[in-house]
Amino acid sequence: MIPLSYFIILSLVLFVLGIIAFFIRKDLITQFLSVEIMLNAANLAFITFSKSASALDGQIIVFFVITVAAAEVAIGLAIILLIYRQKKSIKTEDIKSMKG
Amino acid sequence: MTEIFWLIPFVPAISTLILAIFGSKLSRKYISFQACFAVFISFAISIISLVGLMQMPQGSSPLVKNLFSWIQSGSFKADLSFQFDPLTAVMCFVVTGVGLLIHIYSIGYMAEDKSYARFFTLMNLFTFSMLILVMASNLVLMFVGWEGVGFCSYMLIGFWYEKHAAANAGKKAFIVNRIGDAGFLLGIFFILIHVGSGEFSVINEAIAGGSITQGIATLIALLLFVGATGKSAQIPLYVWLPDAMEGPTPVSALIHAATMVTAGVYMVARMNALYTFSGTGANVVAIIGAVTAIYAATMALVQNDIKRVLAYSTISQIGYMFIGCGVGAYAAGIFHLYTHAFFKSLLFLAAGSVMHALSGELDMRKMGGLRKYLPITYPVFLIGAIAIAGVPFLSGFFSKDAILTSAYAQGQYGIWLLGILGAILTAFYMFRLIFLTFHGKERLEPEAKAHLHESPKAMTIPLVILAFFSVVAGYIGMPVVLGKNVNWFNNFLAPVIQGGHGHEAHLSIGTEWLLILISVAVALTGIYLAYVFYLKKPEIPKKLVSRFPFLYKLLYNKYYVDEIYNATFVNSTIKGSKFVYKNFDLKIIDGAVNGSASATSFFGMILSRLHTGLIKDYALVFLLGAIILIGYLIF
Amino acid sequence: MAYFLFFLLSVVCVAAVLGMIISKNQAYSALFVILAFTCTGGFFALLDAPFIAVIQIIIYAGAIMVLFIFVIMMVDVHKGIAPEKKKWTPVFASGIAVVLLIELIIALKMAFNPLNTSSSQTIGNPSDLGHLLFTKYLYPFEITSILIITALVGAIILVKKKEKE
């Protein structure tokens, strides 16, 4: 059997890579992709703990996370499209209407 | 069936809510029906509860219904709880019974008013507040009712707020009452400090158990009495009541004659253990009552406004009630409250009927000879006047006599003498009113005469019922000389009154007869004097005025008390307020507010630089926060 | 065998994410992410969650990523002026992210007893999962359906071009 801590460490590595990707890339779509990677890393941790505790509930949570992620992606991409239509750009540096 | 007594206040409350929310959409017929019906239900429950209470065996504990715990803060606790004992029962009977008749009367009186719904909403709200006041089983809840009736009084005095005088009178009543309420509130605080609870039963036990000293008791008693002078219009806070006559007449009858102004008497009677224990407190109550009784009566002598005469008469009669409470005859005080509610509201409503007939005329100099035009109003007015004057066999005689006899029996001869003097004056000014209004030459304005008519049935029927009660209401509390145990009223109230009871019995039968004869003689003298002055030889008053111009002016201008108050308290308050406004409000408070605003915008300008609008920067801060938080949790 | 699979998948997965970070073209990034998600599905399978693994591949690697690809097709990524400034932000952020990784690993060591590795019983039976989903988690399940409908409608309304223009 593979020690479950390996999975957790892998999940942490993926999560941190997601963060790094979020900060390195400059367009909204790829940043959104990085967020999805972080979400997946969290899912991996859930499944691992579910296995460790021999309880199915963790898997159920992942199921819900995936469904919610689907909804979130639909809305998120719609918003990205809208931003693109308005600003003709999806570079994050171009989007600063919240500047105080 | 008595257990449902706690529903009594809630019926008008529900009606108030409905009227307040939907009032403008409902038809006038429905509004008046609902308002009267709500009070009628309360009245019916009161009667059922009263009957149930009378059937309860002697010495059973008072009925208390604790609805829920209202305030709980540390050791202080106040419940929303009601109690129903004989005193409450009498008050409920008066409030709902007289209230019902006045509600019915208002249907006719207010028929043409444009704010019909507002009027009945407030009347129902008043009934609700007054019932809370008399049914509360602790001082804190009682204060809620106390303020509630004050608020309704303010709203109803200023009901015709387009009229400058009415709006001002409302404000005056409100402010003067605030002064009294401040004292009342302090009294409650002292009780809460020294007794630890506002429940009447606990307070009575604390006094009986001797856990508060006499000095503290006197302090509390006097503070509470300050509240009572405000609400019940006694010296020195009586000034608002005559002006309160600017309100609609049913309001004057309900609030400023029958119920609200007697709240002070009720309160003193409710706290009778405290006043009896204090001694000094009770004496102050008696003295203030006696002085007010005669002082207000003198002012009533020369007023020309029909409602103002009645207003001063009310002040004077409440003075009598306080005499009763002050000399320890609480039952007699409450008895006078109960009879007074009938004949005074009768007088007010009849005066309203006169006004109605004369298209709003209030000046008695422009009346006269109305007796043949108002075939129902005149006799009922006469009955009311006879009752208040203290002519035997009508209700006022029994109650006033009970008070004066008790005062005499207590050895308070000075107070007794003042009371007797007041009784002459009472009989005199009431019959002056009758003679000027209904007898003698007609001095009507031609315009008013054209519209002269008797009032509609909705107004006259309550008058007749009230007249009936003004005659018979006294027979439940007849003097002891007429036989043992005929004073049913005293016996009924006995469980509530602790100590200070049974003093009447100390007098010999002969003395008591003598006292009764004196008061009868006094009443008849007053009436005769009025007859001589205003019917037989109308020139006498004029001569007296020219003979003692100073005295007349003094009385006519109400001892210049309003002017004195204006010059001292009101003006200095206004000046002080202006000073504070200019120097403190404008400079310090506004300065602080503006300063803090500009300081905020200054820091905002600096901080706004942090807001780059870039998602990445926000995410970075978020990440930093997460790291610090996790780091803190780990190490 | 399991060890071999695990290490193979991990290497591929991490490499795919790195590739996604490096590649200049959004479409390649998206393809790399699909690869990473597929690997994650493999991990789920290794962890006795066959149902979730299948869901992961079908929904995530399939449906969701197709959406991304579509949007990438509709959007011109190179449009817009991206002023090249604040170069330090990504570097600083990456440093902080590494600190976070270290912190989390420490937290893992401190907080948990050695994970229960001996658990050999199979738990991910899809029929058990379905049973649980329709009993204990019935309400959340139903609410999710509402959520998805709302998201669907919302997305359509957001993106729909206004008739006037």
Short mmCIF file of N, CA, C and O in Angstrom, two decimals, chain B residues 367-426:
data_model
loop_
_atom_site.label_atom_id
_atom_site.label_comp_id
_atom_site.label_asym_id
_atom_site.label_seq_id
_atom_site.Cartn_x
_atom_site.Cartn_y
_atom_site.Cartn_z
N MET B 367 -73.79 82.09 26.18
CA MET B 367 -74.80 81.03 26.27
C MET B 367 -76.00 81.58 27.04
O MET B 367 -76.32 82.74 26.92
N GLY B 368 -76.61 80.72 27.86
CA GLY B 368 -77.74 81.20 28.66
C GLY B 368 -79.06 80.75 28.07
O GLY B 368 -79.25 80.76 26.86
N GLY B 369 -79.93 80.30 28.97
CA GLY B 369 -81.28 79.95 28.55
C GLY B 369 -81.34 78.74 27.63
O GLY B 369 -82.31 78.55 26.90
N LEU B 370 -80.32 77.92 27.69
CA LEU B 370 -80.30 76.80 26.76
C LEU B 370 -81.21 75.66 27.18
O LEU B 370 -81.39 74.70 26.46
N ARG B 371 -81.77 75.77 28.37
CA ARG B 371 -82.46 74.61 28.95
C ARG B 371 -83.60 74.13 28.09
O ARG B 371 -83.86 72.95 27.99
N LYS B 372 -84.26 75.05 27.41
CA LYS B 372 -85.41 74.58 26.61
C LYS B 372 -85.02 74.02 25.26
O LYS B 372 -85.76 73.29 24.64
N TYR B 373 -83.78 74.35 24.83
CA TYR B 373 -83.36 73.82 23.55
C TYR B 373 -82.73 72.44 23.68
O TYR B 373 -82.66 71.69 22.72
N LEU B 374 -82.20 72.15 24.84
CA LEU B 374 -81.47 70.89 25.02
C LEU B 374 -82.17 70.03 26.08
O LEU B 374 -81.71 69.96 27.21
N PRO B 375 -83.24 69.38 25.71
CA PRO B 375 -84.08 68.72 26.73
C PRO B 375 -83.41 67.51 27.36
O PRO B 375 -83.82 67.09 28.44
N ILE B 376 -82.41 66.94 26.72
CA ILE B 376 -81.73 65.80 27.36
C ILE B 376 -80.46 66.26 28.04
O ILE B 376 -80.15 65.87 29.16
N THR B 377 -79.72 67.12 27.37
CA THR B 377 -78.44 67.56 27.92
C THR B 377 -78.63 68.28 29.25
O THR B 377 -77.87 68.08 30.19
N TYR B 378 -79.67 69.12 29.32
CA TYR B 378 -79.84 69.90 30.54
C TYR B 378 -80.04 69.04 31.78
O TYR B 378 -79.29 69.19 32.75
N PRO B 379 -81.00 68.11 31.78
CA PRO B 379 -81.16 67.31 33.01
C PRO B 379 -79.93 66.49 33.37
O PRO B 379 -79.59 66.39 34.55
N VAL B 380 -79.24 65.92 32.39
CA VAL B 380 -78.09 65.11 32.75
C VAL B 380 -76.97 65.99 33.30
O VAL B 380 -76.28 65.60 34.24
N PHE B 381 -76.83 67.18 32.72
CA PHE B 381 -75.83 68.11 33.24
C PHE B 381 -76.15 68.46 34.68
O PHE B 381 -75.28 68.49 35.56
N LEU B 382 -77.44 68.68 34.92
CA LEU B 382 -77.87 69.04 36.27
C LEU B 382 -77.55 67.91 37.24
O LEU B 382 -77.03 68.13 38.34
N ILE B 383 -77.82 66.67 36.81
CA ILE B 383 -77.52 65.53 37.68
C ILE B 383 -76.03 65.48 38.00
O ILE B 383 -75.61 65.32 39.15
N GLY B 384 -75.21 65.69 36.96
CA GLY B 384 -73.77 65.69 37.18
C GLY B 384 -73.37 66.76 38.16
O GLY B 384 -72.56 66.53 39.07
N ALA B 385 -73.93 67.94 38.00
CA ALA B 385 -73.56 69.05 38.87
C ALA B 385 -73.99 68.78 40.31
O ALA B 385 -73.25 69.05 41.26
N ILE B 386 -75.17 68.22 40.47
CA ILE B 386 -75.63 67.92 41.84
C ILE B 386 -74.72 66.87 42.45
O ILE B 386 -74.34 66.95 43.62
N ALA B 387 -74.34 65.89 41.62
CA ALA B 387 -73.49 64.82 42.14
C ALA B 387 -72.16 65.38 42.61
O ALA B 387 -71.66 65.05 43.68
N ILE B 388 -71.56 66.25 41.80
CA ILE B 388 -70.23 66.76 42.18
C ILE B 388 -70.33 67.73 43.34
O ILE B 388 -69.42 67.85 44.15
N ALA B 389 -71.46 68.43 43.44
CA ALA B 389 -71.60 69.40 44.50
C ALA B 389 -71.73 68.73 45.87
O ALA B 389 -71.49 69.35 46.89
N GLY B 390 -72.10 67.46 45.87
CA GLY B 390 -72.18 66.76 47.14
C GLY B 390 -73.54 66.83 47.79
O GLY B 390 -73.63 66.80 49.01
N VAL B 391 -74.57 66.94 47.00
CA VAL B 391 -75.92 66.89 47.55
C VAL B 391 -76.24 65.44 47.90
O VAL B 391 -75.87 64.53 47.15
N PRO B 392 -76.87 65.21 49.02
CA PRO B 392 -77.08 63.84 49.48
C PRO B 392 -77.78 62.97 48.45
O PRO B 392 -78.52 63.45 47.61
N PHE B 393 -77.52 61.70 48.58
CA PHE B 393 -78.16 60.61 47.83
C PHE B 393 -77.69 60.51 46.39
O PHE B 393 -78.19 59.70 45.64
N LEU B 394 -76.72 61.34 45.99
CA LEU B 394 -76.08 61.10 44.71
C LEU B 394 -74.64 60.66 45.00
O LEU B 394 -74.14 60.83 46.10
N SER B 395 -74.01 60.11 43.96
CA SER B 395 -72.76 59.41 44.23
C SER B 395 -71.69 60.30 44.84
O SER B 395 -70.96 59.90 45.74
N GLY B 396 -71.58 61.54 44.35
CA GLY B 396 -70.51 62.40 44.83
C GLY B 396 -70.58 62.65 46.31
O GLY B 396 -69.56 62.80 46.98
N PHE B 397 -71.78 62.69 46.83
CA PHE B 397 -71.95 62.94 48.26
C PHE B 397 -71.28 61.86 49.09
O PHE B 397 -70.52 62.14 50.02
N PHE B 398 -71.54 60.61 48.74
CA PHE B 398 -71.01 59.50 49.54
C PHE B 398 -69.48 59.50 49.54
O PHE B 398 -68.84 59.33 50.57
N SER B 399 -68.90 59.70 48.33
CA SER B 399 -67.45 59.58 48.27
C SER B 399 -66.76 60.76 48.92
O SER B 399 -65.81 60.61 49.67
N LYS B 400 -67.27 61.97 48.67
CA LYS B 400 -66.63 63.14 49.27
C LYS B 400 -66.78 63.09 50.77
O LYS B 400 -65.83 63.39 51.51
N ASP B 401 -67.94 62.68 51.20
CA ASP B 401 -68.17 62.59 52.64
C ASP B 401 -67.23 61.57 53.26
O ASP B 401 -66.68 61.80 54.34
N ALA B 402 -67.02 60.45 52.59
CA ALA B 402 -66.13 59.43 53.13
C ALA B 402 -64.73 60.00 53.31
O ALA B 402 -64.08 59.78 54.34
N ILE B 403 -64.29 60.80 52.35
CA ILE B 403 -62.93 61.37 52.44
C ILE B 403 -62.85 62.35 53.59
O ILE B 403 -61.94 62.29 54.43
N LEU B 404 -63.83 63.27 53.65
CA LEU B 404 -63.75 64.30 54.68
C LEU B 404 -63.90 63.70 56.07
O LEU B 404 -63.22 64.10 57.02
N THR B 405 -64.77 62.71 56.19
CA THR B 405 -64.93 62.06 57.49
C THR B 405 -63.62 61.40 57.93
O THR B 405 -63.21 61.51 59.09
N SER B 406 -62.96 60.75 56.97
CA SER B 406 -61.69 60.11 57.33
C SER B 406 -60.67 61.14 57.75
O SER B 406 -59.90 60.93 58.69
N ALA B 407 -60.63 62.27 57.02
CA ALA B 407 -59.68 63.31 57.36
C ALA B 407 -59.94 63.78 58.79
O ALA B 407 -59.00 63.95 59.59
N TYR B 408 -61.20 63.97 59.11
CA TYR B 408 -61.56 64.44 60.45
C TYR B 408 -61.18 63.38 61.48
O TYR B 408 -60.59 63.67 62.51
N ALA B 409 -61.50 62.14 61.15
CA ALA B 409 -61.24 61.05 62.10
C ALA B 409 -59.75 60.90 62.35
O ALA B 409 -59.33 60.50 63.44
N GLN B 410 -58.93 61.22 61.36
CA GLN B 410 -57.48 61.11 61.53
C GLN B 410 -56.93 62.28 62.32
O GLN B 410 -55.73 62.35 62.56
N GLY B 411 -57.78 63.24 62.63
CA GLY B 411 -57.32 64.40 63.37
C GLY B 411 -56.71 65.46 62.49
O GLY B 411 -56.09 66.40 62.96
N GLN B 412 -56.88 65.34 61.20
CA GLN B 412 -56.33 66.34 60.29
C GLN B 412 -57.38 67.43 60.11
O GLN B 412 -57.97 67.58 59.04
N TYR B 413 -57.57 68.23 61.15
CA TYR B 413 -58.68 69.19 61.09
C TYR B 413 -58.44 70.26 60.05
O TYR B 413 -59.37 70.74 59.41
N GLY B 414 -57.17 70.66 59.89
CA GLY B 414 -56.88 71.69 58.90
C GLY B 414 -57.27 71.23 57.51
O GLY B 414 -57.93 71.94 56.75
N ILE B 415 -56.87 70.01 57.21
CA ILE B 415 -57.20 69.47 55.89
C ILE B 415 -58.71 69.34 55.74
O ILE B 415 -59.28 69.64 54.69
N TRP B 416 -59.35 68.93 56.82
CA TRP B 416 -60.81 68.79 56.78
C TRP B 416 -61.45 70.13 56.45
O TRP B 416 -62.34 70.23 55.62
N LEU B 417 -60.93 71.19 57.11
CA LEU B 417 -61.49 72.52 56.91
C LEU B 417 -61.30 72.97 55.46
O LEU B 417 -62.23 73.47 54.80
N LEU B 418 -60.09 72.75 54.93
CA LEU B 418 -59.84 73.10 53.53
C LEU B 418 -60.81 72.35 52.63
O LEU B 418 -61.34 72.91 51.66
N GLY B 419 -61.03 71.07 52.96
CA GLY B 419 -61.93 70.25 52.15
C GLY B 419 -63.33 70.82 52.16
O GLY B 419 -64.00 70.92 51.13
N ILE B 420 -63.79 71.24 53.33
CA ILE B 420 -65.14 71.80 53.46
C ILE B 420 -65.25 73.08 52.64
O ILE B 420 -66.21 73.30 51.89
N LEU B 421 -64.19 73.92 52.77
CA LEU B 421 -64.17 75.17 52.02
C LEU B 421 -64.23 74.88 50.52
O LEU B 421 -64.99 75.50 49.77
N GLY B 422 -63.43 73.89 50.12
CA GLY B 422 -63.42 73.49 48.71
C GLY B 422 -64.80 73.02 48.28
O GLY B 422 -65.22 73.27 47.15
N ALA B 423 -65.51 72.36 49.18
CA ALA B 423 -66.82 71.85 48.82
C ALA B 423 -67.79 72.99 48.54
O ALA B 423 -68.59 72.91 47.61
N ILE B 424 -67.72 74.05 49.35
CA ILE B 424 -68.59 75.21 49.07
C ILE B 424 -68.29 75.74 47.68
O ILE B 424 -69.17 75.97 46.86
N LEU B 425 -66.96 75.92 47.44
CA LEU B 425 -66.57 76.48 46.15
C LEU B 425 -67.03 75.58 45.01
O LEU B 425 -67.50 76.05 43.98
N THR B 426 -66.88 74.27 45.22
CA THR B 426 -67.29 73.33 44.17
C THR B 426 -68.76 73.52 43.82
O THR B 426 -69.13 73.68 42.65
#
